[in-house]
Every structure is written in C-alpha cells, then in structure tokens.
Amino acid sequence: MPTPDKQLSAEQSRQIADTIREEIARRRISRQSLAELAKLSLSTLEKVLGGRRPFTLATTVRLEQALGVSLRKTPDAPAPAAPVNGDIAPDGLGAYSRRAVAWIEGAYVTIRPSFGDKDAIFAYRTEIVWSDAASSLVFHEGERQDALYTQFGEVAVPNQSGHIYLVTNRNGQHRLITVARVAISGEMYGIITTLLAGRGSMLTPIAAPIAYVPIKMVANPSFGRISSDNVNYALYSERLRRTIDEPFAMFLPG
C-alpha cells in the first residue's frame, strides 16, 4: 500500500507559513501565482497559510521548488530530498554544474520597451539563484508595476549555443527570453517572446529587445514605467539600443 504523505508538526507548519508569506510580500506576487507555479490549488495554499491545515511533505517540496528556497529550517525537520543529479542541472536545461554557472547568479535590473507606451521603457528586478530543490538555476521577478504578470521559471545554459534561456512554463503556456552575456560587465542582452494582454481575454504574441543590467551597476535603479523625464531613462535607452546595435538580437523588417 502507498505510504501516506507525512504531515509536518504545528510548529514546522507555522514557520513555513511565515517564510512563504515573507517571500510573497518581498517578491510582490499573488497567492494565485504561487499556487499555479507550485501546481497546488489556491484553496490548499490558503488553508495551509491560514493554519487551517498542516503542511505535508509533498506540499512543502512543491512550494520549495516553486520559490527556489528551503522552507524546512527547524532542527527536527526532515532534510530536503537530495536532487537526483546533485549539483548538475537536468539534461533538458543543459546539464551544467553549479560551479560552472555561479557567475550568472545575482540581481539584475531588467529593461524592455513598454508594451503600452511606445515612448516609455518598462523596468523591473530579476533575481537568478541556484535552487537545490530543482538542481538548477531559477529566476524570479519582482518590483513589477503589473504584479499579476510576475514570472518565475528555470534557466537553461546549453554549451552549444552559448546563450542563456529564461523559461516560464505555466500549464503549458510558455514565455521565453534568450540572452547572451557580456563576460566582463555581466550584462545580458537578447530578446523576449511573450504574450501581450489585450482587451478581455485577447492575447497576442509579441517580441521585443531586452537587457539585464547587474543591479550594482545602477546607482539608484528605477522600476515600473520609465518616461523620458526619469533620471535613468537615458541609461536604460542606451542599453536597449545596444541590444539591437551590437547586435545581440535581430528583428527582420515586416
């Protein structure tokens, strides 16, 4: 007979719930988004966060994989299951080692054109970290003005192309960012392909240049919709132009 999913203690459940609430607040994401990423029902997530149901080991592991953090921190908590490949990413992400991609980890100011204002720039924060639970690099976005569209996902680094891929897959719906990294500065430039939300439920495929600038290179980063009167507008515009001028990405004329 199958072994029942182990329930964590009340104290462990409380600590895990506190950690998850902190992560939700820090990343400015909705509970619905987290539930989708962890492949849980919103009802289940609400009950465990509200203390109406204890966390189980399976639910905790799913949330750890979604957030890319360890949630079981008490001394008597069961240790997280060791990744199948240790510090080696799955073949589907490029089979890279943790040491080989440490230089990608960090926080970035992410810059792309505004989809709603042709004269403005859209900027937000992206963090790339190693996830022991996923045995790979993962990314998550924050400081997005449109918090409902905050993205999380896996990072592929195949040897063949020399490019880095930030992949979101939510129930089969994909968003893909393909970038090349400048070795000295750590900036990354490339292209984003995603869906533009229109009226009602209309979604339209859209592609645009995108740039990742290490946050330490921007003295006072600005986030949200950046207009021409913003102190960082010139800097952000120059980075976007570089994406096309180098070129790190090419857009064929229509």
CSV table of N, CA and C in Angstrom, one decimal, residues 11-130:
chain,number,residue,atom,x,y,z
A,11,GLU,N,4.4,23.4,14.7
A,11,GLU,CA,5.5,24.5,14.8
A,11,GLU,C,6.2,24.6,13.4
A,12,GLN,N,6.5,23.5,12.8
A,12,GLN,CA,7.1,23.5,11.4
A,12,GLN,C,6.1,24.2,10.4
A,13,SER,N,4.8,23.8,10.5
A,13,SER,CA,3.9,24.4,9.6
A,13,SER,C,3.8,25.9,9.8
A,14,ARG,N,3.8,26.4,11.1
A,14,ARG,CA,3.8,27.8,11.3
A,14,ARG,C,5.0,28.5,10.7
A,15,GLN,N,6.2,28.0,11.0
A,15,GLN,CA,7.4,28.6,10.5
A,15,GLN,C,7.4,28.6,8.9
A,16,ILE,N,7.0,27.5,8.3
A,16,ILE,CA,6.9,27.5,6.8
A,16,ILE,C,6.0,28.6,6.3
A,17,ALA,N,4.8,28.7,6.9
A,17,ALA,CA,3.8,29.7,6.5
A,17,ALA,C,4.4,31.1,6.6
A,18,ASP,N,5.1,31.4,7.7
A,18,ASP,CA,5.7,32.7,7.9
A,18,ASP,C,6.7,33.0,6.8
A,19,THR,N,7.5,32.0,6.5
A,19,THR,CA,8.5,32.2,5.4
A,19,THR,C,7.9,32.4,4.1
A,20,ILE,N,6.8,31.7,3.8
A,20,ILE,CA,6.1,31.8,2.5
A,20,ILE,C,5.5,33.2,2.4
A,21,ARG,N,4.9,33.7,3.5
A,21,ARG,CA,4.2,35.0,3.4
A,21,ARG,C,5.3,36.1,3.2
A,22,GLU,N,6.5,35.9,3.8
A,22,GLU,CA,7.6,36.9,3.6
A,22,GLU,C,8.0,36.9,2.2
A,23,GLU,N,8.1,35.7,1.6
A,23,GLU,CA,8.6,35.6,0.2
A,23,GLU,C,7.5,36.2,-0.8
A,24,ILE,N,6.2,36.0,-0.5
A,24,ILE,CA,5.2,36.6,-1.3
A,24,ILE,C,5.2,38.1,-1.2
A,25,ALA,N,5.4,38.6,0.0
A,25,ALA,CA,5.5,40.1,0.2
A,25,ALA,C,6.7,40.7,-0.5
A,26,ARG,N,7.9,40.0,-0.3
A,26,ARG,CA,9.1,40.5,-0.8
A,26,ARG,C,9.1,40.5,-2.4
A,27,ARG,N,8.6,39.5,-3.0
A,27,ARG,CA,8.6,39.4,-4.4
A,27,ARG,C,7.4,40.0,-5.1
A,28,ARG,N,6.4,40.5,-4.2
A,28,ARG,CA,5.2,41.2,-4.7
A,28,ARG,C,4.4,40.3,-5.7
A,29,ILE,N,4.2,39.1,-5.3
A,29,ILE,CA,3.4,38.1,-6.2
A,29,ILE,C,2.1,37.8,-5.5
A,30,SER,N,1.2,37.3,-6.2
A,30,SER,CA,-0.1,36.9,-5.6
A,30,SER,C,0.0,35.5,-5.2
A,31,ARG,N,-0.9,35.1,-4.3
A,31,ARG,CA,-1.0,33.7,-3.8
A,31,ARG,C,-1.5,32.8,-5.0
A,32,GLN,N,-2.3,33.4,-5.9
A,32,GLN,CA,-2.8,32.6,-7.0
A,32,GLN,C,-1.6,32.2,-7.9
A,33,SER,N,-0.7,33.2,-8.1
A,33,SER,CA,0.5,32.9,-9.0
A,33,SER,C,1.4,31.8,-8.3
A,34,LEU,N,1.6,31.9,-7.0
A,34,LEU,CA,2.4,30.9,-6.4
A,34,LEU,C,1.7,29.6,-6.4
A,35,ALA,N,0.4,29.5,-6.2
A,35,ALA,CA,-0.3,28.2,-6.3
A,35,ALA,C,-0.1,27.6,-7.7
A,36,GLU,N,-0.2,28.4,-8.7
A,36,GLU,CA,-0.1,27.9,-10.1
A,36,GLU,C,1.3,27.3,-10.3
A,37,LEU,N,2.3,28.1,-9.9
A,37,LEU,CA,3.7,27.7,-10.1
A,37,LEU,C,4.0,26.4,-9.3
A,38,ALA,N,3.4,26.2,-8.1
A,38,ALA,CA,3.7,25.0,-7.3
A,38,ALA,C,2.7,23.9,-7.7
A,39,LYS,N,1.8,24.1,-8.6
A,39,LYS,CA,0.8,23.1,-9.0
A,39,LYS,C,0.0,22.7,-7.9
A,40,LEU,N,-0.5,23.7,-7.1
A,40,LEU,CA,-1.4,23.4,-6.0
A,40,LEU,C,-2.7,24.2,-6.3
A,41,SER,N,-3.8,23.8,-5.6
A,41,SER,CA,-5.0,24.6,-5.7
A,41,SER,C,-4.9,25.8,-4.8
A,42,LEU,N,-5.5,26.9,-5.2
A,42,LEU,CA,-5.4,28.1,-4.3
A,42,LEU,C,-6.1,27.8,-3.0
A,43,SER,N,-7.1,27.0,-3.0
A,43,SER,CA,-7.8,26.6,-1.7
A,43,SER,C,-6.8,25.9,-0.8
A,44,THR,N,-6.0,25.0,-1.3
A,44,THR,CA,-5.0,24.3,-0.4
A,44,THR,C,-4.0,25.3,0.1
A,45,LEU,N,-3.5,26.2,-0.7
A,45,LEU,CA,-2.5,27.2,-0.3
A,45,LEU,C,-3.1,28.1,0.8
A,46,GLU,N,-4.3,28.5,0.6
A,46,GLU,CA,-4.9,29.4,1.6
A,46,GLU,C,-5.1,28.7,2.9
A,47,LYS,N,-5.4,27.4,2.9
A,47,LYS,CA,-5.7,26.7,4.1
A,47,LYS,C,-4.4,26.5,4.9
A,48,VAL,N,-3.3,26.1,4.2
A,48,VAL,CA,-2.1,25.9,5.0
A,48,VAL,C,-1.4,27.2,5.5
A,49,LEU,N,-1.6,28.3,4.7
A,49,LEU,CA,-1.1,29.5,5.1
A,49,LEU,C,-1.9,30.1,6.3
A,50,GLY,N,-3.2,29.8,6.3
A,50,GLY,CA,-4.0,30.3,7.4
A,50,GLY,C,-4.0,29.4,8.6
A,51,GLY,N,-3.3,28.3,8.6
A,51,GLY,CA,-3.2,27.4,9.7
A,51,GLY,C,-4.4,26.5,9.9
A,52,ARG,N,-5.3,26.4,8.9
A,52,ARG,CA,-6.4,25.5,9.0
A,52,ARG,C,-6.1,24.1,8.5
A,53,ARG,N,-4.9,23.9,8.0
A,53,ARG,CA,-4.5,22.6,7.6
A,53,ARG,C,-3.0,22.5,7.7
A,54,PRO,N,-2.4,21.4,8.3
A,54,PRO,CA,-0.9,21.4,8.4
A,54,PRO,C,-0.3,21.2,7.0
A,55,PHE,N,0.9,21.6,6.9
A,55,PHE,CA,1.7,21.3,5.7
A,55,PHE,C,2.0,19.8,5.6
A,56,THR,N,2.0,19.3,4.5
A,56,THR,CA,2.5,17.9,4.2
A,56,THR,C,3.9,18.0,3.6
A,57,LEU,N,4.6,16.9,3.6
A,57,LEU,CA,5.9,16.9,3.0
A,57,LEU,C,5.8,17.2,1.5
A,58,ALA,N,4.9,16.6,0.8
A,58,ALA,CA,4.7,16.8,-0.6
A,58,ALA,C,4.4,18.3,-1.0
A,59,THR,N,3.5,18.9,-0.2
A,59,THR,CA,3.1,20.3,-0.5
A,59,THR,C,4.3,21.2,-0.2
A,60,THR,N,5.1,20.9,0.8
A,60,THR,CA,6.2,21.7,1.1
A,60,THR,C,7.3,21.6,0.0
A,61,VAL,N,7.5,20.4,-0.5
A,61,VAL,CA,8.5,20.2,-1.5
A,61,VAL,C,8.1,21.0,-2.8
A,62,ARG,N,6.8,21.0,-3.1
A,62,ARG,CA,6.3,21.7,-4.3
A,62,ARG,C,6.6,23.2,-4.2
A,63,LEU,N,6.3,23.7,-3.0
A,63,LEU,CA,6.5,25.1,-2.7
A,63,LEU,C,8.0,25.5,-2.7
A,64,GLU,N,8.8,24.6,-2.2
A,64,GLU,CA,10.3,24.9,-2.3
A,64,GLU,C,10.7,25.0,-3.7
A,65,GLN,N,10.3,24.1,-4.5
A,65,GLN,CA,10.7,24.1,-6.0
A,65,GLN,C,10.2,25.3,-6.6
A,66,ALA,N,9.0,25.8,-6.3
A,66,ALA,CA,8.4,27.0,-6.9
A,66,ALA,C,9.2,28.2,-6.5
A,67,LEU,N,9.5,28.3,-5.2
A,67,LEU,CA,10.2,29.5,-4.7
A,67,LEU,C,11.7,29.5,-4.9
A,68,GLY,N,12.3,28.3,-5.0
A,68,GLY,CA,13.7,28.2,-5.1
A,68,GLY,C,14.4,28.4,-3.8
A,69,VAL,N,13.7,28.1,-2.6
A,69,VAL,CA,14.3,28.3,-1.3
A,69,VAL,C,13.9,27.1,-0.5
A,70,SER,N,14.7,26.9,0.6
A,70,SER,CA,14.4,25.8,1.5
A,70,SER,C,13.4,26.4,2.6
A,71,LEU,N,12.4,25.6,2.8
A,71,LEU,CA,11.4,26.1,3.8
A,71,LEU,C,11.5,25.3,5.1
A,72,ARG,N,12.2,24.2,5.2
A,72,ARG,CA,12.3,23.4,6.4
A,72,ARG,C,13.6,23.7,7.1
A,73,LYS,N,13.5,24.5,8.1
A,73,LYS,CA,14.7,25.1,8.7
A,73,LYS,C,14.8,24.7,10.2
A,74,THR,N,13.8,24.0,10.7
A,74,THR,CA,13.9,23.6,12.1
A,74,THR,C,14.8,22.4,12.3
A,75,PRO,N,15.5,22.3,13.4
A,75,PRO,CA,16.5,21.1,13.6
A,75,PRO,C,15.8,19.8,13.4
A,76,ASP,N,14.6,19.6,13.8
A,76,ASP,CA,13.9,18.3,13.8
A,76,ASP,C,13.2,18.1,12.5
A,77,ALA,N,13.2,19.1,11.6
A,77,ALA,CA,12.5,18.9,10.3
A,77,ALA,C,13.3,17.9,9.4
A,78,PRO,N,12.5,17.2,8.6
A,78,PRO,CA,13.2,16.3,7.7
A,78,PRO,C,14.0,17.0,6.7
A,79,ALA,N,15.2,16.5,6.4
A,79,ALA,CA,16.1,17.2,5.4
A,79,ALA,C,15.5,17.1,4.0
A,80,PRO,N,15.6,18.2,3.2
A,80,PRO,CA,15.1,18.2,1.8
A,80,PRO,C,15.7,17.0,1.1
A,81,ALA,N,14.9,16.4,0.2
A,81,ALA,CA,15.4,15.3,-0.6
A,81,ALA,C,16.5,15.7,-1.5
A,82,ALA,N,17.6,14.9,-1.5
A,82,ALA,CA,18.7,15.3,-2.4
A,82,ALA,C,18.3,15.2,-3.8
A,83,PRO,N,18.7,16.2,-4.6
A,83,PRO,CA,18.4,16.2,-6.0
A,83,PRO,C,19.0,15.0,-6.7
A,84,VAL,N,18.3,14.5,-7.7
A,84,VAL,CA,18.8,13.3,-8.4
A,84,VAL,C,20.2,13.5,-8.9
A,85,ASN,N,20.5,14.6,-9.5
A,85,ASN,CA,21.8,14.9,-10.1
A,85,ASN,C,22.7,15.7,-9.3
A,86,GLY,N,22.4,15.9,-8.0
A,86,GLY,CA,23.3,16.6,-7.1
A,86,GLY,C,23.4,18.1,-7.6
A,87,ASP,N,24.6,18.5,-7.9
A,87,ASP,CA,24.8,19.9,-8.4
A,87,ASP,C,24.9,20.0,-9.9
A,88,ILE,N,24.2,19.1,-10.6
A,88,ILE,CA,24.2,19.1,-12.0
A,88,ILE,C,22.8,19.3,-12.5
A,89,ALA,N,22.5,20.2,-13.4
A,89,ALA,CA,21.2,20.5,-13.9
A,89,ALA,C,20.7,19.4,-14.8
A,90,PRO,N,19.4,19.2,-14.9
A,90,PRO,CA,18.9,18.2,-15.8
A,90,PRO,C,19.4,18.4,-17.3
A,91,ASP,N,19.4,17.3,-18.0
A,91,ASP,CA,19.8,17.4,-19.4
A,91,ASP,C,19.0,18.4,-20.2
A,92,GLY,N,17.7,18.5,-19.9
A,92,GLY,CA,16.9,19.5,-20.7
A,92,GLY,C,17.2,20.9,-20.4
A,93,LEU,N,18.0,21.2,-19.4
A,93,LEU,CA,18.4,22.6,-19.2
A,93,LEU,C,19.9,22.8,-19.5
A,94,GLY,N,20.6,21.8,-20.0
A,94,GLY,CA,21.9,22.0,-20.4
A,94,GLY,C,23.0,21.2,-19.6
A,95,ALA,N,22.5,20.4,-18.6
A,95,ALA,CA,23.4,19.6,-17.8
A,95,ALA,C,24.6,20.3,-17.3
A,96,TYR,N,24.4,21.6,-16.9
A,96,TYR,CA,25.5,22.4,-16.4
A,96,TYR,C,25.7,22.1,-14.9
A,97,SER,N,26.9,22.4,-14.4
A,97,SER,CA,27.2,22.2,-13.0
A,97,SER,C,27.0,23.5,-12.3
A,98,ARG,N,26.8,23.4,-11.0
A,98,ARG,CA,26.6,24.6,-10.2
A,98,ARG,C,27.8,25.6,-10.3
A,99,ARG,N,29.0,25.1,-10.2
A,99,ARG,CA,30.2,25.9,-10.2
A,99,ARG,C,30.3,26.6,-11.6
A,100,ALA,N,29.8,25.9,-12.6
A,100,ALA,CA,30.0,26.5,-14.0
A,100,ALA,C,29.2,27.7,-14.2
A,101,VAL,N,28.1,27.8,-13.5
A,101,VAL,CA,27.1,28.9,-13.8
A,101,VAL,C,27.0,29.9,-12.6
A,102,ALA,N,27.9,29.8,-11.6
A,102,ALA,CA,27.9,30.7,-10.5
A,102,ALA,C,27.9,32.2,-10.9
A,103,TRP,N,28.6,32.4,-12.0
A,103,TRP,CA,28.8,33.8,-12.5
A,103,TRP,C,27.5,34.4,-13.0
A,104,ILE,N,26.5,33.6,-13.2
A,104,ILE,CA,25.2,34.2,-13.7
A,104,ILE,C,24.3,34.6,-12.5
A,105,GLU,N,24.5,34.0,-11.3
A,105,GLU,CA,23.7,34.3,-10.2
A,105,GLU,C,23.8,35.8,-9.8
A,106,GLY,N,22.7,36.4,-9.4
A,106,GLY,CA,22.7,37.7,-8.9
A,106,GLY,C,21.4,38.4,-9.2
A,107,ALA,N,21.3,39.7,-8.8
A,107,ALA,CA,20.1,40.5,-9.1
A,107,ALA,C,20.4,41.5,-10.2
A,108,TYR,N,19.4,41.6,-11.1
A,108,TYR,CA,19.5,42.4,-12.3
A,108,TYR,C,18.4,43.4,-12.4
A,109,VAL,N,18.7,44.6,-13.0
A,109,VAL,CA,17.6,45.5,-13.5
A,109,VAL,C,17.3,45.0,-14.9
A,110,THR,N,16.0,44.7,-15.1
A,110,THR,CA,15.6,44.1,-16.4
A,110,THR,C,14.9,45.3,-17.1
A,111,ILE,N,15.3,45.4,-18.4
A,111,ILE,CA,14.8,46.6,-19.2
A,111,ILE,C,14.3,46.1,-20.5
A,112,ARG,N,13.1,46.5,-20.8
A,112,ARG,CA,12.5,46.2,-22.2
A,112,ARG,C,11.6,47.4,-22.5
A,113,PRO,N,11.2,47.5,-23.8
A,113,PRO,CA,10.2,48.6,-24.2
A,113,PRO,C,8.9,48.4,-23.4
A,114,SER,N,8.2,49.5,-23.2
A,114,SER,CA,6.9,49.4,-22.6
A,114,SER,C,5.9,48.9,-23.7
A,115,PHE,N,5.1,48.0,-23.4
A,115,PHE,CA,4.1,47.5,-24.4
A,115,PHE,C,2.9,48.4,-24.6
A,116,GLY,N,2.8,49.3,-23.6
A,116,GLY,CA,1.6,50.2,-23.6
A,116,GLY,C,1.9,51.6,-24.0
A,117,ASP,N,3.2,52.0,-24.0
A,117,ASP,CA,3.6,53.3,-24.4
A,117,ASP,C,4.8,53.3,-25.2
A,118,LYS,N,4.8,53.6,-26.5
A,118,LYS,CA,5.9,53.4,-27.4
A,118,LYS,C,7.1,54.3,-27.0
A,119,ASP,N,6.9,55.4,-26.2
A,119,ASP,CA,7.9,56.3,-25.8
A,119,ASP,C,8.5,56.0,-24.5
A,120,ALA,N,8.0,54.9,-23.8
A,120,ALA,CA,8.4,54.6,-22.5
A,120,ALA,C,9.2,53.3,-22.4
A,121,ILE,N,9.8,53.1,-21.3
A,121,ILE,CA,10.6,51.8,-21.0
A,121,ILE,C,10.0,51.2,-19.8
A,122,PHE,N,10.0,49.8,-19.8
A,122,PHE,CA,9.5,49.1,-18.6
A,122,PHE,C,10.6,48.4,-17.9
A,123,ALA,N,10.7,48.6,-16.6
A,123,ALA,CA,11.9,48.1,-15.9
A,123,ALA,C,11.4,47.4,-14.6
A,124,TYR,N,12.0,46.3,-14.3
A,124,TYR,CA,11.7,45.5,-13.1
A,124,TYR,C,13.0,44.8,-12.6
A,125,ARG,N,12.9,44.1,-11.5
A,125,ARG,CA,14.0,43.4,-10.9
A,125,ARG,C,13.9,41.9,-11.2
A,126,THR,N,15.0,41.3,-11.6
A,126,THR,CA,15.1,39.8,-11.7
A,126,THR,C,16.2,39.3,-10.9
A,127,GLU,N,15.9,38.2,-10.2
A,127,GLU,CA,17.0,37.5,-9.4
A,127,GLU,C,17.2,36.1,-10.0
A,128,ILE,N,18.4,35.7,-10.2
A,128,ILE,CA,18.8,34.4,-10.6
A,128,ILE,C,19.6,33.7,-9.5
A,129,VAL,N,19.1,32.6,-9.1
A,129,VAL,CA,19.8,31.9,-8.0
A,129,VAL,C,19.8,30.4,-8.2
A,130,TRP,N,20.6,29.7,-7.5
A,130,TRP,CA,20.7,28.2,-7.6
A,130,TRP,C,19.6,27.6,-6.7
